[in-house]
Coordinates of C-alpha atoms in Angstrom, one line a residue:
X1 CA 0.0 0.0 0.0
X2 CA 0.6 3.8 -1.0
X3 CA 1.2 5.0 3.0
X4 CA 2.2 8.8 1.3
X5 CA -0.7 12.0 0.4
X6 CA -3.9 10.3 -1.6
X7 CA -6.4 12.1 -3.5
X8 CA -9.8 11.5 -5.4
X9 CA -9.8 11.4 -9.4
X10 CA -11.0 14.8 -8.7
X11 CA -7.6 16.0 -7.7
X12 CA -8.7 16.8 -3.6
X13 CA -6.6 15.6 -0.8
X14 CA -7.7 12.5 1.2
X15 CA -7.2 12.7 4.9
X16 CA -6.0 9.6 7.3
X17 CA -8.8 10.2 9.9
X18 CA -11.7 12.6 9.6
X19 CA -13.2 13.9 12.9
X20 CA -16.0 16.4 14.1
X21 CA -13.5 19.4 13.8
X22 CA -12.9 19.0 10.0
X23 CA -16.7 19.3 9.5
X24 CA -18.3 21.6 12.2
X25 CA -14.8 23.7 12.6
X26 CA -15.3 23.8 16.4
X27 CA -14.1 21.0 19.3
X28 CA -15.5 18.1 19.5
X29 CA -18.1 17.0 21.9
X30 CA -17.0 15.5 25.5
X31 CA -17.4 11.6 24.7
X32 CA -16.9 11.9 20.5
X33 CA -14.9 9.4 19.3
X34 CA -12.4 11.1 17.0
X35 CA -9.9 8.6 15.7
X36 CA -9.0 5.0 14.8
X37 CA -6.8 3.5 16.5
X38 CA -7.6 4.4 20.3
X39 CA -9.9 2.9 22.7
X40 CA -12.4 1.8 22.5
X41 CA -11.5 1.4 19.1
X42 CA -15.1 1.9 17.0
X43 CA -13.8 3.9 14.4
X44 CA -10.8 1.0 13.9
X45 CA -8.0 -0.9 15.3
X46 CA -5.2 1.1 13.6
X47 CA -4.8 4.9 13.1
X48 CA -4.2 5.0 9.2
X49 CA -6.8 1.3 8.8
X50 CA -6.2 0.4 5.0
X51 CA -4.1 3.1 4.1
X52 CA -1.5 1.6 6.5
X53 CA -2.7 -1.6 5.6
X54 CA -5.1 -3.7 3.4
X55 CA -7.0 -6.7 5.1
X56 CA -5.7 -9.5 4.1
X57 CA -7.7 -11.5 1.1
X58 CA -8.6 -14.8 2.0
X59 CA -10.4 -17.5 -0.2
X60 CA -11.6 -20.3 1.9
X61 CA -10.6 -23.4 0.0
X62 CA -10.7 -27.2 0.1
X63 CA -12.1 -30.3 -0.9
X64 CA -11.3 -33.7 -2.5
X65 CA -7.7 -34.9 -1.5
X66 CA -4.8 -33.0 -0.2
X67 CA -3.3 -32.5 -3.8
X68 CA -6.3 -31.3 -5.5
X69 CA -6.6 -28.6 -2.6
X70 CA -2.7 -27.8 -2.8
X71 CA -3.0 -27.0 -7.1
X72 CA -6.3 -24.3 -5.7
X73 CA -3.9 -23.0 -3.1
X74 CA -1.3 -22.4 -5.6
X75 CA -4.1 -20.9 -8.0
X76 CA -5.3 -18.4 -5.7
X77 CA -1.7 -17.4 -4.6
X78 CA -0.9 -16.7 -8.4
X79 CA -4.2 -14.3 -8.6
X80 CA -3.3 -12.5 -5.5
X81 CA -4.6 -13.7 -2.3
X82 CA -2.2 -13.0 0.5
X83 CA -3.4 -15.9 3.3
X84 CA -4.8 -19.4 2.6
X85 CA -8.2 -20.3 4.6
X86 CA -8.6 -24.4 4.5
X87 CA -12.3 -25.8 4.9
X88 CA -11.8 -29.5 5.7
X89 CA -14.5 -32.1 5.5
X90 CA -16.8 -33.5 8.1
X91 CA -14.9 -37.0 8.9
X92 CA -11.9 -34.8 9.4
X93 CA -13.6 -32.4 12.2
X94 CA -14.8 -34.5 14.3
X95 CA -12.1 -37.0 14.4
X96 CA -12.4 -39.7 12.5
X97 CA -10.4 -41.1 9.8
X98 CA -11.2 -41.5 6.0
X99 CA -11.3 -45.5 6.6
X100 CA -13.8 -45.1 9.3
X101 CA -17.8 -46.8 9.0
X102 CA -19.0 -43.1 9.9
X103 CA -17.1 -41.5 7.1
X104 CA -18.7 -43.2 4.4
X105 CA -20.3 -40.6 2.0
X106 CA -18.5 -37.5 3.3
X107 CA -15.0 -38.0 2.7
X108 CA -13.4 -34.9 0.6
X109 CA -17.6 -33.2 0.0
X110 CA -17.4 -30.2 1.6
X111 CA -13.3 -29.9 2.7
X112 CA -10.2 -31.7 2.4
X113 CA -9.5 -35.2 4.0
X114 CA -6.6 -35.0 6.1
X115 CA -5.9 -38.3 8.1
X116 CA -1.9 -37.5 8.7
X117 CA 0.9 -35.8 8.2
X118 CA 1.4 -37.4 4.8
X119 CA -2.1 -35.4 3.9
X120 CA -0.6 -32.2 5.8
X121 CA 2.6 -32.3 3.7
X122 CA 0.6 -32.5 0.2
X123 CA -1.6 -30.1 1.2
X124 CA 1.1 -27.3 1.6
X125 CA 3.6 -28.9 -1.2
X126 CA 5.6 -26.0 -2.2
X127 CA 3.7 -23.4 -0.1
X128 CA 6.7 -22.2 3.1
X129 CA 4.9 -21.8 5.9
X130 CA 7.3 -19.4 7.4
X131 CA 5.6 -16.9 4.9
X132 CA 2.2 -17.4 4.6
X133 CA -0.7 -16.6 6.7
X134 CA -3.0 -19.3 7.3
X135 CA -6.5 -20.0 8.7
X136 CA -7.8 -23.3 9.3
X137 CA -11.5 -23.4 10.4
X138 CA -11.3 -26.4 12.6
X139 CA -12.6 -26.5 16.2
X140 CA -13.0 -30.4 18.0
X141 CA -9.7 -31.7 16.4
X142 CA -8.6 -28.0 15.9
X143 CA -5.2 -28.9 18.3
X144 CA -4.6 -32.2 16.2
X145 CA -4.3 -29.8 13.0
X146 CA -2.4 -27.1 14.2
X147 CA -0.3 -29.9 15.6
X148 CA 0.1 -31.2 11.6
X149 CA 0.8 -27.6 10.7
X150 CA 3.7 -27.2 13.5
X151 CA 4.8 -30.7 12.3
X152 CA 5.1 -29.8 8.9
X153 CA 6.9 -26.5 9.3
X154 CA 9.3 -28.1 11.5
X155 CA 9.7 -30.5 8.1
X156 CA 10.2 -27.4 6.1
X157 CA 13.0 -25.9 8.4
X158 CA 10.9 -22.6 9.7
X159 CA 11.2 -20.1 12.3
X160 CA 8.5 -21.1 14.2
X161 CA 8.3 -18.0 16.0
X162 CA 7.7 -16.3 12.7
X163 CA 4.9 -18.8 11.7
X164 CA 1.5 -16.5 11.2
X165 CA -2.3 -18.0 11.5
X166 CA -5.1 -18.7 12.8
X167 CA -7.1 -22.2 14.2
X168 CA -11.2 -21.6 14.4
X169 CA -10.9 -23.6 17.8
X170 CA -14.1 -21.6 19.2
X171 CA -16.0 -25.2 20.5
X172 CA -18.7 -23.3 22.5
X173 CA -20.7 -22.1 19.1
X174 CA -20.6 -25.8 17.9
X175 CA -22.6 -26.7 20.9
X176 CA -24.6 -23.6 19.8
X177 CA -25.1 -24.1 16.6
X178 CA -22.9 -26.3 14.2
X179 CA -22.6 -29.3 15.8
X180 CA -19.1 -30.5 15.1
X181 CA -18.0 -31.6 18.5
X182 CA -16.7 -34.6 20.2
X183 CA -15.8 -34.1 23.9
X184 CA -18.8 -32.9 27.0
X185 CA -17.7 -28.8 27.1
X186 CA -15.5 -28.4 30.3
X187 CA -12.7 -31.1 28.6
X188 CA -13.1 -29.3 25.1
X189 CA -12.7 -25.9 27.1
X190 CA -9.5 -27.4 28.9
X191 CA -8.1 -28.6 25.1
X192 CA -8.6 -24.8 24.0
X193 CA -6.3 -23.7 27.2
X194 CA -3.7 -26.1 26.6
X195 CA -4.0 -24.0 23.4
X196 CA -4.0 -20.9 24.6
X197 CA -0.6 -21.7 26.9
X198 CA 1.2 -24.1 24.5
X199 CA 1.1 -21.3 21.6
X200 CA 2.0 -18.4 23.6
X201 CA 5.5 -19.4 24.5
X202 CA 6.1 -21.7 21.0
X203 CA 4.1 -20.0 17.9
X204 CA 3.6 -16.6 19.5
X205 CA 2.5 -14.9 16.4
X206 CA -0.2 -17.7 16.0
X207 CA -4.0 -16.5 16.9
X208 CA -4.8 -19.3 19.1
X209 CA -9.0 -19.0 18.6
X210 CA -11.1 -17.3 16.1
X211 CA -14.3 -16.7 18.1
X212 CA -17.2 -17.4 15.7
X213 CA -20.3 -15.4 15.4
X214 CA -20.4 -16.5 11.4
X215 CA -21.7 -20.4 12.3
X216 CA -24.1 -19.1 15.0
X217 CA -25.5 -16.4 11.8
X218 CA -26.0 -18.8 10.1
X219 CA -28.2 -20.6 12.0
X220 CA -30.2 -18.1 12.0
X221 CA -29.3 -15.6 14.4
X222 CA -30.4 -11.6 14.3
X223 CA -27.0 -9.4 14.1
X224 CA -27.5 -8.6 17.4
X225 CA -27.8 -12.0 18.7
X226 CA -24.5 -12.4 16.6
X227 CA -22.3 -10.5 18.6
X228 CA -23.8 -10.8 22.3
X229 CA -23.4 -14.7 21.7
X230 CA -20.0 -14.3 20.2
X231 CA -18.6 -12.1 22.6
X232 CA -20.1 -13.6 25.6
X233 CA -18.5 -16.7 24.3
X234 CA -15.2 -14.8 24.3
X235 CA -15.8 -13.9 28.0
X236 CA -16.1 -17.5 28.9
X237 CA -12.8 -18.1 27.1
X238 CA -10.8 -15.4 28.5
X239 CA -12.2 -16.8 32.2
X240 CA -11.1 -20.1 31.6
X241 CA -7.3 -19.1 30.6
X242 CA -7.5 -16.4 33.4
X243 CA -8.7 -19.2 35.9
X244 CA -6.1 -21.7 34.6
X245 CA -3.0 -18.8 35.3
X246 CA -2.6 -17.3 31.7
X247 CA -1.8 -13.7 31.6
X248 CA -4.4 -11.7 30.2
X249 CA -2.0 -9.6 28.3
X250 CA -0.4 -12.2 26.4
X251 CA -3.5 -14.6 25.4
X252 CA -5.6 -11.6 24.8
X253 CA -3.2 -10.4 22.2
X254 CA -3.9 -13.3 20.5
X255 CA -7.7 -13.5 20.4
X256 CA -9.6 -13.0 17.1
X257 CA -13.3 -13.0 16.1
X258 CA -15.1 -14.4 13.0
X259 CA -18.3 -12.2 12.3
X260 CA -20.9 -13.0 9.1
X261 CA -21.3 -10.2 6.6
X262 CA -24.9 -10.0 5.6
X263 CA -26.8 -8.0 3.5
X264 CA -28.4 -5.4 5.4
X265 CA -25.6 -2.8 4.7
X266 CA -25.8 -0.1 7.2
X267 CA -26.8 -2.5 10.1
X268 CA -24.0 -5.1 9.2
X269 CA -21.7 -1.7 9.2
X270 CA -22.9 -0.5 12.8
X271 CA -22.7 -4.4 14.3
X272 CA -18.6 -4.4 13.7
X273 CA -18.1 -1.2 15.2
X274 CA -20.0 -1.5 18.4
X275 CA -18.6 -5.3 18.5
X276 CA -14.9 -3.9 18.3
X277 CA -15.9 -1.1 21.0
X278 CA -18.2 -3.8 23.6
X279 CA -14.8 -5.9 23.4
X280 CA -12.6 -3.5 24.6
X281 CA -14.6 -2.9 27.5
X282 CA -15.0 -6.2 28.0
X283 CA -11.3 -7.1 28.1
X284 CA -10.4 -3.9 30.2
X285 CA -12.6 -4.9 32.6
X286 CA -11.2 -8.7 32.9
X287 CA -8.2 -6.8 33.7
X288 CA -6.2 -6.1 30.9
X289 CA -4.1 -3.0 30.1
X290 CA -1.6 -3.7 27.2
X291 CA -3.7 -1.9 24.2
X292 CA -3.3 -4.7 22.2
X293 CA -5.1 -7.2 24.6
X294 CA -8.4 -4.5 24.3
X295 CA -8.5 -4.8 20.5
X296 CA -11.0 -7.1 18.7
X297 CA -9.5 -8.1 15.7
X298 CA -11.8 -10.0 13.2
X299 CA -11.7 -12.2 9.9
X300 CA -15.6 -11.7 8.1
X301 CA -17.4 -13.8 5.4
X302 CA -19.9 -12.4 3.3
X303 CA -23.0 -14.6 4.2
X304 CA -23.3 -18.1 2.8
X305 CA -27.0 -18.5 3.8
X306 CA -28.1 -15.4 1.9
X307 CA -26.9 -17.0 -1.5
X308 CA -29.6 -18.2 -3.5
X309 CA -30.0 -21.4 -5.7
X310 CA -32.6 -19.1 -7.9
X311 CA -30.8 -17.2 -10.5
X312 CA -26.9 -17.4 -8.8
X313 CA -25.9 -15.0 -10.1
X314 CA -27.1 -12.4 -8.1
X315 CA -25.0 -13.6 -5.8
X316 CA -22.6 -11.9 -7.2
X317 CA -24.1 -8.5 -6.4
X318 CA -24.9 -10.1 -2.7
X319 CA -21.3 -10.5 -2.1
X320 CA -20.0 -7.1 -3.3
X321 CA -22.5 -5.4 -0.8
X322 CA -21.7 -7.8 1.9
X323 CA -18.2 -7.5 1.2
X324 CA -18.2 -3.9 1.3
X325 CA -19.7 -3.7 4.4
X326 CA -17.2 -6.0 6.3
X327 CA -14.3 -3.3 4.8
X328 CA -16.4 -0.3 6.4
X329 CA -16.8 -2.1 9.1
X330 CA -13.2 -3.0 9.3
X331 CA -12.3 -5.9 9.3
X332 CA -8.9 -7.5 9.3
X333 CA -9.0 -10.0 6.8
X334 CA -12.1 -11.4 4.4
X335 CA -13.4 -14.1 2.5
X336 CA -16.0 -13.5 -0.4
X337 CA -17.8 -16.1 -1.3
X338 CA -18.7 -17.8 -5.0
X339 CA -21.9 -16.8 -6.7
X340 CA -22.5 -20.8 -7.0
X341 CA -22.1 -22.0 -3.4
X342 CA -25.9 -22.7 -3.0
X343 CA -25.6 -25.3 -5.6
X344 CA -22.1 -26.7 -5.2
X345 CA -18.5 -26.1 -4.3
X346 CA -17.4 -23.2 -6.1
X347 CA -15.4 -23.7 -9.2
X348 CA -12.5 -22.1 -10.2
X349 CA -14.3 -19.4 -12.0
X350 CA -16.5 -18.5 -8.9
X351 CA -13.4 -18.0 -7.0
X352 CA -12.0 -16.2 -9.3
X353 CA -14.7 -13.7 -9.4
X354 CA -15.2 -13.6 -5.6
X355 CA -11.2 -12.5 -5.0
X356 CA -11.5 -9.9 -7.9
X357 CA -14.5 -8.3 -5.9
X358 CA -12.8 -7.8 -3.0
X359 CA -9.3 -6.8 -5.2
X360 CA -12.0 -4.0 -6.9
X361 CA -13.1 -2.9 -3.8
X362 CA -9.3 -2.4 -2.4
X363 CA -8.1 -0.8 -5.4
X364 CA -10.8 0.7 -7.4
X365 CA -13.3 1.9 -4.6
X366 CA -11.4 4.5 -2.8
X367 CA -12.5 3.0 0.3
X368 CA -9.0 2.0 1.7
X369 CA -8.5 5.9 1.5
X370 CA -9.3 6.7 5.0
X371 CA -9.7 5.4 8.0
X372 CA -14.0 4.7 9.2
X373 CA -15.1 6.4 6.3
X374 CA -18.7 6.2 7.5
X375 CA -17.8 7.6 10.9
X376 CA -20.0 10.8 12.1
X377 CA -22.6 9.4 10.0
X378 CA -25.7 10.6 12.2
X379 CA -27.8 6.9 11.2
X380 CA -24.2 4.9 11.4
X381 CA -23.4 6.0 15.0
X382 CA -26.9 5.5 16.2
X383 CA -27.4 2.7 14.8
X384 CA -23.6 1.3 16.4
X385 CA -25.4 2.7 20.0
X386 CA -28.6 0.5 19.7
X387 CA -26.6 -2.4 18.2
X388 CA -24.8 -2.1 21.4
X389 CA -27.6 -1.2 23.8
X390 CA -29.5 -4.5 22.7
X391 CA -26.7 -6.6 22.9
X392 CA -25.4 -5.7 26.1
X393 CA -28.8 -6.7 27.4
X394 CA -28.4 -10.3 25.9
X395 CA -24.9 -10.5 27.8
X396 CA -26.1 -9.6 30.5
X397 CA -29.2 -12.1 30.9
X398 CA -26.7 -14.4 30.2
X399 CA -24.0 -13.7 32.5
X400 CA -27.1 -14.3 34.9
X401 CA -27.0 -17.4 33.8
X402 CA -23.8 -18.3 35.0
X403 CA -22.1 -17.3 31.3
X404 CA -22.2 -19.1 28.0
X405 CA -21.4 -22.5 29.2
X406 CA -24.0 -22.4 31.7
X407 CA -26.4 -20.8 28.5
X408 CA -25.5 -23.7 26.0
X409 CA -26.3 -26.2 28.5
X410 CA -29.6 -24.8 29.3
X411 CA -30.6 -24.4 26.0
X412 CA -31.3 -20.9 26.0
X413 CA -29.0 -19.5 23.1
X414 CA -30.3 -22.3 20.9
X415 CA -33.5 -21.4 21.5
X416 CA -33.1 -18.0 20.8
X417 CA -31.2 -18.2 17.9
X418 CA -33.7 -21.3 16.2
X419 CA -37.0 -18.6 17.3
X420 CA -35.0 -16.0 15.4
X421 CA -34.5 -18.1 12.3
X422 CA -38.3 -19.2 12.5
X423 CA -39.4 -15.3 12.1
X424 CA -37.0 -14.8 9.7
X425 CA -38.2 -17.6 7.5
X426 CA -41.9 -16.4 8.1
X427 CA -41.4 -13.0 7.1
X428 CA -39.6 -14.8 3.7
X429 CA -42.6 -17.0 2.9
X430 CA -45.1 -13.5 4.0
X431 CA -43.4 -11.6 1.1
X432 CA -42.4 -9.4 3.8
X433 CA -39.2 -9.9 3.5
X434 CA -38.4 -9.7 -0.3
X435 CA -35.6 -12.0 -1.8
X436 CA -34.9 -11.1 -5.2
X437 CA -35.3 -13.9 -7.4
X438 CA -36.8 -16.4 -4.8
X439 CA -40.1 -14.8 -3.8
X440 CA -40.2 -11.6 -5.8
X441 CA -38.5 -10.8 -9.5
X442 CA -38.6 -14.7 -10.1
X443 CA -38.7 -15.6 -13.7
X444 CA -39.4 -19.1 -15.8
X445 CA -35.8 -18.9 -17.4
X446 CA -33.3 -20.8 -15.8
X447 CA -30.3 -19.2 -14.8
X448 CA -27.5 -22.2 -14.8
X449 CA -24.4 -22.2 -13.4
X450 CA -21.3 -24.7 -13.3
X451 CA -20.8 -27.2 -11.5
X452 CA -18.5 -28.9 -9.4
X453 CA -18.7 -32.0 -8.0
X454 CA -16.3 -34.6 -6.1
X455 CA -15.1 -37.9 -7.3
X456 CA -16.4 -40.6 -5.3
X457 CA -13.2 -42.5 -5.3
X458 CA -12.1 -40.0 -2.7
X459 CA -12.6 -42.5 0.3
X460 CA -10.8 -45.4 -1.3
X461 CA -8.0 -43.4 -2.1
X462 CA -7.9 -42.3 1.9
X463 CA -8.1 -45.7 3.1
X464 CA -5.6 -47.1 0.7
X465 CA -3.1 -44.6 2.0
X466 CA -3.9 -44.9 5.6
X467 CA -3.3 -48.6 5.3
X468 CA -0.1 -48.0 3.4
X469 CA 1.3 -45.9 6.0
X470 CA 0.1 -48.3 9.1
X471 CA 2.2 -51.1 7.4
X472 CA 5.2 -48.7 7.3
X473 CA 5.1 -47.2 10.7
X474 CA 6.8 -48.0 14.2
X475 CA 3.7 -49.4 15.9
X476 CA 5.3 -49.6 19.2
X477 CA 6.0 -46.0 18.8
X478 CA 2.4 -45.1 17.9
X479 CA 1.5 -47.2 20.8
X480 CA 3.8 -45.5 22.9
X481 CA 2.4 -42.2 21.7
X482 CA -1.5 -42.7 22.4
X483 CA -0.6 -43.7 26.0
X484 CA 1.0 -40.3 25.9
X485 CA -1.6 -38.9 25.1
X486 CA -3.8 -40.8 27.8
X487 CA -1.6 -40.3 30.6
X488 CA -1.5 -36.4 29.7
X489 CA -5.4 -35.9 29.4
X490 CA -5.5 -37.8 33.2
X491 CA -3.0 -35.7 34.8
X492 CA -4.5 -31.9 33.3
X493 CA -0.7 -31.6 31.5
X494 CA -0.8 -29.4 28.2
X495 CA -1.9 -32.2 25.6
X496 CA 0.1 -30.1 22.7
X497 CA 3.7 -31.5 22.9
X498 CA 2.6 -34.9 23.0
X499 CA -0.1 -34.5 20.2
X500 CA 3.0 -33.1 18.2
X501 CA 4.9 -35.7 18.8
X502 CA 2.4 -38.1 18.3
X503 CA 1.4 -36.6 14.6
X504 CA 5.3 -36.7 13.8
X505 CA 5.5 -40.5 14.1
X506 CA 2.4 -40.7 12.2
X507 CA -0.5 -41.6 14.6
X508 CA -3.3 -40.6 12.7
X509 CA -5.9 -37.7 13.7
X510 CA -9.0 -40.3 14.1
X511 CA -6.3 -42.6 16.8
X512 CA -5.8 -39.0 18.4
X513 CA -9.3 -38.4 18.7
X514 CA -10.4 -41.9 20.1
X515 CA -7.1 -41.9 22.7
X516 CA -9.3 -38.6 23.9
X517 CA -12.5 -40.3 23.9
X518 CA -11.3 -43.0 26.3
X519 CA -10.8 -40.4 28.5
X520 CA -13.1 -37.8 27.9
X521 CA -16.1 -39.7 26.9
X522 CA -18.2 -38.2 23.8
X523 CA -20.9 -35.6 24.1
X524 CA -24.3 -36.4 23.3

């Protein structure tokens, strides 16, 4: 980025920051925010935003086998994404291998199969790890996979102080809302610790958790509901690391968020800021006071569950407006998602398009300009008090509650969020909410697009590499690893260095998962 003097097409200087003194010539108001980059950070986490910086440009990718994800990895790098985002499939998170009974039908469909290493090391083939950012949206078995990523760095000869990314990791909005767990809460909170302390003295450039409000969106959630669950689910994490010892100011540097981008533009705009600026009190008042530890920085996702199956490619518009939103909003890094995804994986095309929306945006838009260019918009900062006011009310019912934990168990933040997708849907099929294309503007002309679909052969191609590799392996040593493993989970020591170990003699991620199932049981 250009950090020197920028100007419209027009010829007139573009300012950093903007504030009430540039417009009304007088001081500002007691209690004004004036600038990015200072608590409690509405108008941005840096001073200059995008002008400093862009966010980073993400594609979330994967499916099929390792290889066939690493040749879209290298695709998108060659087009100009700066950070790989994996999506692996459904055997994968929640720990079980591709050979398993349960896997049958879902190997590859919507993510890559990774079983070991072996996978690990094809899926980053000629990527260096030391220079790439990375997100993997994994939660259950999120600590086996960063423990394959370590592994494979280590293979590569990096700095692994120097390594940059992010694990999903947030387990509290699967019992929310997704569904991918495998361990009762309190052990899967204890895994995300181990986390939490493991990283912070070994990867310390790593974000340890990406705290999800896109999932619990997407079940149907208001954007209200979005970030009072969200962040009360970050106040149950910061607890438990504060509880187990972990200094504040070192594990709350490392927090990030996950927020949805839907379409309602201004309201989608106001729900980031007052998020960013609800965080920062809430981590000031857990005690912390490096500025850093106060910030809430957040990767977005244009919506998946507002593309639409009826003519797709209207999506396209969908995404641009979504994706514009998250950048006003500002967010740190961003995903845009392909016109086609209601119908399949997105092909190469649909990626294509999605990264050159958000490449448009950045470069052609002007919005990178200057920092909260909707700041001291009369309806944007009302609209980022009420956003604030009404979620502040949700946290608090549930900190009555005992917190999220206590929430999720008694079934209230399901509930709310499944009574908020029912209204929704109602006001859809009432024509009161219009859809363009679905239940207003429809036409009789179909409006195809390509598809994508993986090879069924997937699963034996798994299972006759997993069976390759347990013929070739030190069995006494995978053996020796699992009880490891065991023994660790028993005694409350961290579980990473042994799961690292474990991964490097090749003990696969479902014998991982099961060694923890012994021990922690499965949650029904």
């Amino acid at each position: 980025m250009n950090k020197g003097k920028k100007y419209t097409d027009s010829g007139i200087e573009i300012k950093k920051n903007y504030d009430y003194a540039d417009v009304y010539k007088t001081p500002a108001p007691k209690g004004f925010e004036q600038h990015a980059g200072k608590f409690p950070f509405t108008r941005g986490i840096q001073a200059d935003m995008y002008r400093g910086k862009l966010w980073t440009m993400r594609q979330y990718a994967g499916f099929s086998t390792a290889k066939e994800s690493n040749r879209r990895y290298h695709y998108l790098l060659s087009q100009g994404v700066n950070g790989l985002s994996v999506a692996f499939d459904l055997p994968t998170q929640i720990g079980y291998d591709s050979d398993h009974p349960l896997a049958e039908g879902e190997v590859g469909k919507v993510g890559v199969a990774i079983d070991s290493i072996l996978d690990m090391e094809e899926l980053f083939k000629g990527i260096p790890l030391q220079n790439i950012s990375t997100s993997m949206t994994i939660n259950a078995t999120g600590f086996i996979l960063l423990a394959l990523y370590v592994a494979v760095a280590k293979k590569q000869g990096a700095d692994l102080s120097k390594i940059q990314g992010t694990i999903q990791n947030d387990i509290l909005k699967e019992y929310a809302a997704r569904g991918t767990y495998i361990y009762p809460p309190k052990p899967s909170m204890r895994i995300v610790t181990d986390i939490f302390e493991w990283c912070s003295k070994a990867i310390p450039k790593w974000n340890t958790i990406s705290i999800s409000g896109y999932h619990i969106r997407e079940a149907g959630s208001t954007a209200v509901q979005e970030i009072a669950f969200t962040l009360s689910n970050g106040k149950a994490y910061t607890q438990s690391a504060i509880n187990k010892g972990l200094d504040i100011n070192i594990f709350g540097k490392r927090l990030s968020f996950f927020f949805n981008a839907h379409n309602n533009f201004f309201e989608e705009v106001a729900k980031f800021r007052a998020a960013r600026r609800m965080w920062a009190k809430i981590m000031k008042d857990a005690g912390a006071t490096d500025e850093k530890a106060l910030m809430l920085r957040f990767h977005a996702q244009t919506g998946g569950s507002t593309l639409t199956a009826q003519q797709p490619l209207n999506n396209i518009s969908r995404v641009t407006v979504q994706a514009l939103a998250a950048a006003l909003g500002g967010t740190q890094s961003l995903h845009t998602n392909g016109y086609d995804e209601a119908l399949n994986l997105p092909t190469e095309e649909a990626a294509f398009i999605a990264l050159r929306t958000q490449q448009i945006l950045a470069f052609e838009s002007g919005i990178a300009d200057t920092a909260d260019p909707l700041g001291g918009s009369f309806f944007v900062e009302k609209l980022t008090d009420e956003m604030e006011e009404a979620a502040w009310k949700l946290i608090e019912t549930i900190d009555k509650m005992g917190g999220s934990v206590a929430a999720i168990e008694q079934g209230f933040i399901q509930n709310e969020i499944a009574a908020s997708a029912y209204a929704y849907q109602q006001k859809i099929e009432s024509g009161d909410k219009i859809i363009v294309g679905v239940n207003s503007f429809t036409t009789d002309q179909a409006m195809v697009a390509s598809s994508f679909k993986i090879n069924d052969n997937i699963r034996r191609q798994q299972s006759n590499k997993l069976k390759k590799l347990k013929s070739k392996r030190d069995n006494k040593k995978v053996v020796s690893c699992l009880k490891q493993i065991k023994d660790n989970a028993i005694h409350n020591k961290n579980l990473m260095p042994v799961v690292i170990e474990a991964v490097e003699n090749f003990c696969t991620l479902g014998e991982i998962s099961d060694a923890l199932r012994d021990v922690f049981g499965e949650y029904k």
